[in-house]
mmCIF file of C-alpha atoms in Angstrom:
data_model
loop_
_atom_site.group_PDB
_atom_site.id
_atom_site.type_symbol
_atom_site.label_atom_id
_atom_site.label_comp_id
_atom_site.label_asym_id
_atom_site.label_seq_id
_atom_site.Cartn_x
_atom_site.Cartn_y
_atom_site.Cartn_z
ATOM 1 C CA MET A 21 112.224 111.249 158.333
ATOM 2 C CA ARG A 22 112.171 108.008 159.500
ATOM 3 C CA SER A 23 113.232 105.245 157.436
ATOM 4 C CA LEU A 24 111.274 102.046 156.763
ATOM 5 C CA PRO A 25 111.795 98.645 155.881
ATOM 6 C CA LEU A 26 111.501 97.921 151.835
ATOM 7 C CA PRO A 27 109.075 94.728 151.281
ATOM 8 C CA LEU A 28 110.547 91.424 150.187
ATOM 9 C CA ALA A 29 109.573 91.830 146.766
ATOM 10 C CA LEU A 30 111.073 95.228 146.466
ATOM 11 C CA ILE A 31 114.632 93.778 148.110
ATOM 12 C CA ALA A 32 114.783 91.456 145.381
ATOM 13 C CA ARG A 33 114.330 93.892 142.907
ATOM 14 C CA LEU A 34 116.950 95.839 144.285
ATOM 15 C CA THR A 35 119.511 93.286 143.522
ATOM 16 C CA PRO A 36 120.997 94.909 140.452
ATOM 17 C CA VAL A 37 121.816 91.697 138.180
ATOM 18 C CA ALA A 38 118.213 90.275 139.120
ATOM 19 C CA VAL A 39 116.477 92.809 136.790
ATOM 20 C CA LEU A 40 116.689 92.055 132.922
ATOM 21 C CA ALA A 41 120.206 91.425 133.321
ATOM 22 C CA CYS A 42 119.850 88.169 131.485
ATOM 23 C CA ALA A 43 117.027 89.204 129.195
ATOM 24 C CA GLY A 44 117.619 88.121 125.832
ATOM 25 C CA TRP A 45 117.641 85.017 123.571
ATOM 26 C CA ALA A 46 120.627 82.820 122.197
ATOM 27 C CA MET A 47 122.216 83.912 118.973
ATOM 28 C CA THR A 48 122.377 80.637 117.469
ATOM 29 C CA SER A 49 121.366 81.236 114.022
ATOM 30 C CA GLY A 50 123.651 81.397 111.084
ATOM 31 C CA PRO A 51 123.740 82.172 107.550
ATOM 32 C CA ALA A 52 122.564 79.716 105.226
ATOM 33 C CA THR A 53 124.692 77.247 103.382
ATOM 34 C CA SER A 54 124.076 75.894 99.814
ATOM 35 C CA SER A 55 122.735 72.398 99.579
ATOM 36 C CA ALA A 56 124.330 69.537 97.134
ATOM 37 C CA ASP A 57 121.217 69.780 95.067
ATOM 38 C CA ASP A 58 120.452 73.460 94.967
ATOM 39 C CA HIS A 59 118.676 74.404 91.949
ATOM 40 C CA ARG A 60 121.502 76.854 90.006
ATOM 41 C CA SER A 61 122.530 76.542 86.622
ATOM 42 C CA VAL A 62 125.448 78.838 86.879
ATOM 43 C CA GLN A 63 128.507 76.954 85.411
ATOM 44 C CA LYS A 64 131.289 76.772 87.407
ATOM 45 C CA SER A 65 135.128 77.544 86.476
ATOM 46 C CA PRO A 66 137.688 74.594 87.278
ATOM 47 C CA ASP A 67 139.228 76.753 90.017
ATOM 48 C CA GLN A 68 135.640 77.327 91.754
ATOM 49 C CA SER A 69 134.625 75.307 95.085
ATOM 50 C CA ALA A 70 131.491 73.572 94.733
ATOM 51 C CA SER A 71 130.808 73.710 98.115
ATOM 52 C CA ALA A 72 131.052 77.631 98.310
ATOM 53 C CA PRO A 73 128.390 79.169 100.559
ATOM 54 C CA SER A 74 125.332 80.905 99.169
ATOM 55 C CA SER A 75 125.006 84.690 99.436
ATOM 56 C CA THR A 76 121.484 84.391 101.177
ATOM 57 C CA ALA A 77 120.865 88.179 102.120
ATOM 58 C CA VAL A 78 119.944 88.685 106.068
ATOM 59 C CA SER A 79 117.566 91.270 106.693
ATOM 60 C CA LYS A 80 118.745 93.207 109.498
ATOM 61 C CA SER A 81 119.090 96.971 110.469
ATOM 62 C CA TYR A 82 121.233 96.808 113.765
ATOM 63 C CA ASP A 83 124.598 95.061 114.448
ATOM 64 C CA THR A 84 124.744 96.465 117.965
ATOM 65 C CA ALA A 85 122.454 97.717 120.930
ATOM 66 C CA PRO A 86 123.011 101.101 121.689
ATOM 67 C CA ALA A 87 124.239 102.547 125.042
ATOM 68 C CA PRO A 88 120.588 102.303 127.475
ATOM 69 C CA CYS A 89 121.382 104.826 130.055
ATOM 70 C CA THR A 90 121.611 107.727 127.465
ATOM 71 C CA SER A 91 118.612 106.693 125.749
ATOM 72 C CA VAL A 92 116.078 108.461 128.192
ATOM 73 C CA PRO A 93 116.538 112.017 128.432
ATOM 74 C CA VAL A 94 117.542 113.430 132.044
ATOM 75 C CA ALA A 95 114.157 115.105 131.941
ATOM 76 C CA THR A 96 112.354 112.085 131.723
ATOM 77 C CA VAL A 97 114.062 110.272 134.199
ATOM 78 C CA LYS A 98 113.577 112.967 136.685
ATOM 79 C CA SER A 99 109.926 112.775 136.055
ATOM 80 C CA LEU A 100 109.544 109.134 135.988
ATOM 81 C CA VAL A 101 112.057 108.406 138.827
ATOM 82 C CA PRO A 102 112.113 111.309 141.234
ATOM 83 C CA GLY A 103 115.667 111.213 142.970
ATOM 84 C CA ALA A 104 117.214 108.614 141.179
ATOM 85 C CA LYS A 105 120.783 109.304 139.525
ATOM 86 C CA THR A 106 119.808 110.399 136.092
ATOM 87 C CA ALA A 107 123.275 108.634 134.809
ATOM 88 C CA GLY A 108 121.494 105.246 135.435
ATOM 89 C CA ARG A 109 123.606 102.153 136.088
ATOM 90 C CA GLU A 110 124.245 99.893 133.304
ATOM 91 C CA ILE A 111 123.568 96.091 134.156
ATOM 92 C CA PRO A 112 126.094 93.630 133.341
ATOM 93 C CA SER A 113 125.743 91.852 130.143
ATOM 94 C CA THR A 114 127.016 88.021 128.646
ATOM 95 C CA ASP A 115 127.333 90.251 125.321
ATOM 96 C CA ALA A 116 127.175 93.715 125.566
ATOM 97 C CA LYS A 117 127.383 94.025 121.306
ATOM 98 C CA LEU A 118 123.628 92.227 121.298
ATOM 99 C CA ARG A 119 122.041 92.772 124.684
ATOM 100 C CA ARG A 120 122.208 96.213 127.298
ATOM 101 C CA THR A 121 120.315 97.244 130.008
ATOM 102 C CA CYS A 122 120.210 100.460 132.291
ATOM 103 C CA SER A 123 118.218 101.043 135.438
ATOM 104 C CA TRP A 124 117.119 103.644 137.653
ATOM 105 C CA ASN A 125 115.532 103.555 141.308
ATOM 106 C CA ALA A 126 114.912 105.510 144.024
ATOM 107 C CA LEU A 127 112.907 106.050 147.024
ATOM 108 C CA GLN A 128 111.874 109.847 147.671
ATOM 109 C CA GLY A 129 109.835 109.883 150.985
ATOM 110 C CA TYR A 130 107.624 106.984 150.803
ATOM 111 C CA ASP A 131 107.191 106.769 147.025
ATOM 112 C CA TYR A 132 109.449 104.269 145.400
ATOM 113 C CA ARG A 133 109.992 103.896 141.373
ATOM 114 C CA TRP A 134 112.104 101.863 139.132
ATOM 115 C CA LEU A 135 113.137 102.373 135.359
ATOM 116 C CA ASP A 136 114.574 99.651 133.420
ATOM 117 C CA VAL A 137 115.386 99.962 129.309
ATOM 118 C CA SER A 138 116.876 97.378 127.488
ATOM 119 C CA PHE A 139 117.760 97.029 123.889
ATOM 120 C CA GLU A 140 118.367 93.376 122.234
ATOM 121 C CA VAL A 141 119.570 92.595 118.855
ATOM 122 C CA ALA A 142 118.964 89.626 116.787
ATOM 123 C CA GLU A 143 120.615 88.040 113.978
ATOM 124 C CA SER A 144 117.723 89.557 111.353
ATOM 125 C CA ASP A 145 114.395 90.885 111.467
ATOM 126 C CA GLN A 146 112.509 87.212 111.322
ATOM 127 C CA GLU A 147 114.757 86.308 114.585
ATOM 128 C CA ALA A 148 113.340 89.524 116.222
ATOM 129 C CA LYS A 149 109.960 89.132 114.876
ATOM 130 C CA LYS A 150 109.575 85.638 116.296
ATOM 131 C CA GLU A 151 111.079 86.711 119.676
ATOM 132 C CA TYR A 152 108.647 89.688 119.876
ATOM 133 C CA GLU A 153 105.614 87.141 119.424
ATOM 134 C CA GLN A 154 106.829 84.922 121.943
ATOM 135 C CA ARG A 155 107.173 87.339 124.453
ATOM 136 C CA VAL A 156 103.633 88.855 123.750
ATOM 137 C CA ALA A 157 101.885 85.541 123.885
ATOM 138 C CA GLU A 158 103.389 84.920 127.612
ATOM 139 C CA LYS A 159 101.562 88.423 128.395
ATOM 140 C CA SER A 160 98.072 88.866 128.841
ATOM 141 C CA GLY A 161 95.566 92.024 129.322
ATOM 142 C CA GLY A 162 97.873 94.328 127.528
ATOM 143 C CA GLY A 163 97.220 96.200 124.117
ATOM 144 C CA ALA A 164 99.127 97.248 121.017
ATOM 145 C CA VAL A 165 100.875 100.557 121.103
ATOM 146 C CA PRO A 166 100.373 102.338 117.701
ATOM 147 C CA GLY A 167 103.039 104.234 116.074
ATOM 148 C CA LEU A 168 105.813 102.726 118.355
ATOM 149 C CA GLY A 169 108.716 101.273 116.128
ATOM 150 C CA ASP A 170 107.466 98.222 113.633
ATOM 151 C CA THR A 171 105.266 96.535 116.306
ATOM 152 C CA ALA A 172 104.793 97.026 120.040
ATOM 153 C CA TYR A 173 102.668 96.198 122.966
ATOM 154 C CA SER A 174 102.061 97.333 126.494
ATOM 155 C CA VAL A 175 100.847 95.668 129.620
ATOM 156 C CA VAL A 176 100.398 96.229 133.360
ATOM 157 C CA ASN A 177 99.941 94.313 135.971
ATOM 158 C CA LEU A 178 99.380 94.863 139.902
ATOM 159 C CA THR A 179 101.225 92.523 142.376
ATOM 160 C CA THR A 180 100.521 92.515 146.630
ATOM 161 C CA GLU A 181 102.751 91.253 149.132
ATOM 162 C CA ASP A 182 102.490 91.497 152.857
ATOM 163 C CA LYS A 183 99.704 94.298 152.171
ATOM 164 C CA GLN A 184 102.028 96.295 149.749
ATOM 165 C CA GLU A 185 100.826 97.011 146.421
ATOM 166 C CA THR A 186 103.230 97.194 143.402
ATOM 167 C CA ARG A 187 102.143 98.246 139.909
ATOM 168 C CA GLU A 188 104.513 97.420 136.998
ATOM 169 C CA GLY A 189 104.124 98.066 133.362
ATOM 170 C CA VAL A 190 106.252 96.639 130.248
ATOM 171 C CA VAL A 191 106.352 97.856 127.100
ATOM 172 C CA MET A 192 108.159 96.231 124.062
ATOM 173 C CA ALA A 193 108.449 97.126 121.078
ATOM 174 C CA ARG A 194 110.572 95.873 117.939
ATOM 175 C CA VAL A 195 112.349 97.664 115.441
ATOM 176 C CA SER A 196 113.624 95.508 112.298
ATOM 177 C CA ASN A 197 115.833 93.033 114.069
ATOM 178 C CA ALA A 198 116.446 95.037 117.758
ATOM 179 C CA LEU A 199 113.798 94.701 120.677
ATOM 180 C CA VAL A 200 113.672 97.619 123.097
ATOM 181 C CA ILE A 201 112.122 96.468 126.559
ATOM 182 C CA VAL A 202 110.992 98.893 129.141
ATOM 183 C CA THR A 203 109.930 98.254 132.472
ATOM 184 C CA TYR A 204 108.177 100.698 134.949
ATOM 185 C CA ASN A 205 107.083 99.996 138.529
ATOM 186 C CA GLY A 206 105.929 101.969 141.516
ATOM 187 C CA SER A 207 104.947 101.768 145.291
ATOM 188 C CA ASP A 208 103.571 103.978 147.880
ATOM 189 C CA PHE A 209 104.988 102.633 151.663
ATOM 190 C CA GLU A 210 102.970 105.123 153.676
ATOM 191 C CA THR A 211 99.549 103.849 151.822
ATOM 192 C CA LYS A 212 100.715 101.056 150.674
ATOM 193 C CA LYS A 213 99.233 101.523 147.544
ATOM 194 C CA ALA A 214 100.712 101.575 144.117
ATOM 195 C CA PRO A 215 100.054 104.278 141.454
ATOM 196 C CA SER A 216 97.558 104.229 139.265
ATOM 197 C CA THR A 217 97.243 101.962 135.979
ATOM 198 C CA ASP A 218 97.401 104.847 133.896
ATOM 199 C CA GLU A 219 100.209 106.666 135.406
ATOM 200 C CA ILE A 220 102.627 103.575 135.124
ATOM 201 C CA ASN A 221 101.596 102.782 131.484
ATOM 202 C CA LYS A 222 101.865 106.012 130.431
ATOM 203 C CA GLY A 223 105.513 106.377 132.038
ATOM 204 C CA ALA A 224 106.788 103.466 130.451
ATOM 205 C CA ILE A 225 105.343 104.314 127.261
ATOM 206 C CA LYS A 226 107.153 107.664 127.538
ATOM 207 C CA ALA A 227 110.422 106.018 127.934
ATOM 208 C CA ALA A 228 110.023 103.417 125.453
ATOM 209 C CA LYS A 229 109.344 106.322 122.558
ATOM 210 C CA SER A 230 112.811 107.806 124.237
ATOM 211 C CA ALA A 231 114.451 104.438 123.615
ATOM 212 C CA VAL A 232 113.159 103.679 120.251
ATOM 213 C CA ALA A 233 114.016 107.442 118.903
ATOM 214 C CA ALA A 234 117.727 106.600 120.465
ATOM 215 C CA LEU A 235 117.716 103.234 118.750
ATOM 216 C CA GLN A 236 116.687 104.521 115.199
ATOM 217 C CA GLY A 237 119.161 107.665 115.589
ATOM 218 C CA GLY A 238 121.888 105.579 116.531
ATOM 219 C CA GLY A 239 122.725 104.594 113.371
ATOM 220 C CA SER A 240 122.601 100.940 111.459
ATOM 221 C CA GLY A 241 124.538 98.168 110.784
#
């Protein structure tokens, strides 16, 4: 079988650190501290510090991101990315406790598929909700995915470069203080056409359901 040169857009996607490796947000918020005029009438004993921090609870379920490369069943990887190494490849992260991503990609014949699964853990449910809403606002043309996590959104877009089509689906789901982000795309180098919207969307949602199940089954903080 003759080899075909990959379009520039797909060559860029094959660069390991380019895909979602830097996804996420800076975890900069910390626990609230007591203010000087805090409206509390509890009398302090002489040995208690007047500047002691408050015990404000932070609502969250997860302290660490689960292993992404085992979050999708082997059978699902084989069906979505034919020819890929089912073990996947974890992308280096600046903070593996809070952000982890695994990638699978393969060119089988003329068909190319790429799948990314990412987990991102925020300081609180509120932080994750805010980040989720911001990301959804940046997308257009998608819609809600019922029954996936606390809330989920799916969008599919088509791009064309040098007459080669690539269709990419993104599913974002929030579960308490964690985000699950799945990216799935494909191309056909013989016809230069992309897979259908339905195929890409269903594939991304299928992977997202597995990832959310892995997150929820992985324990809480």
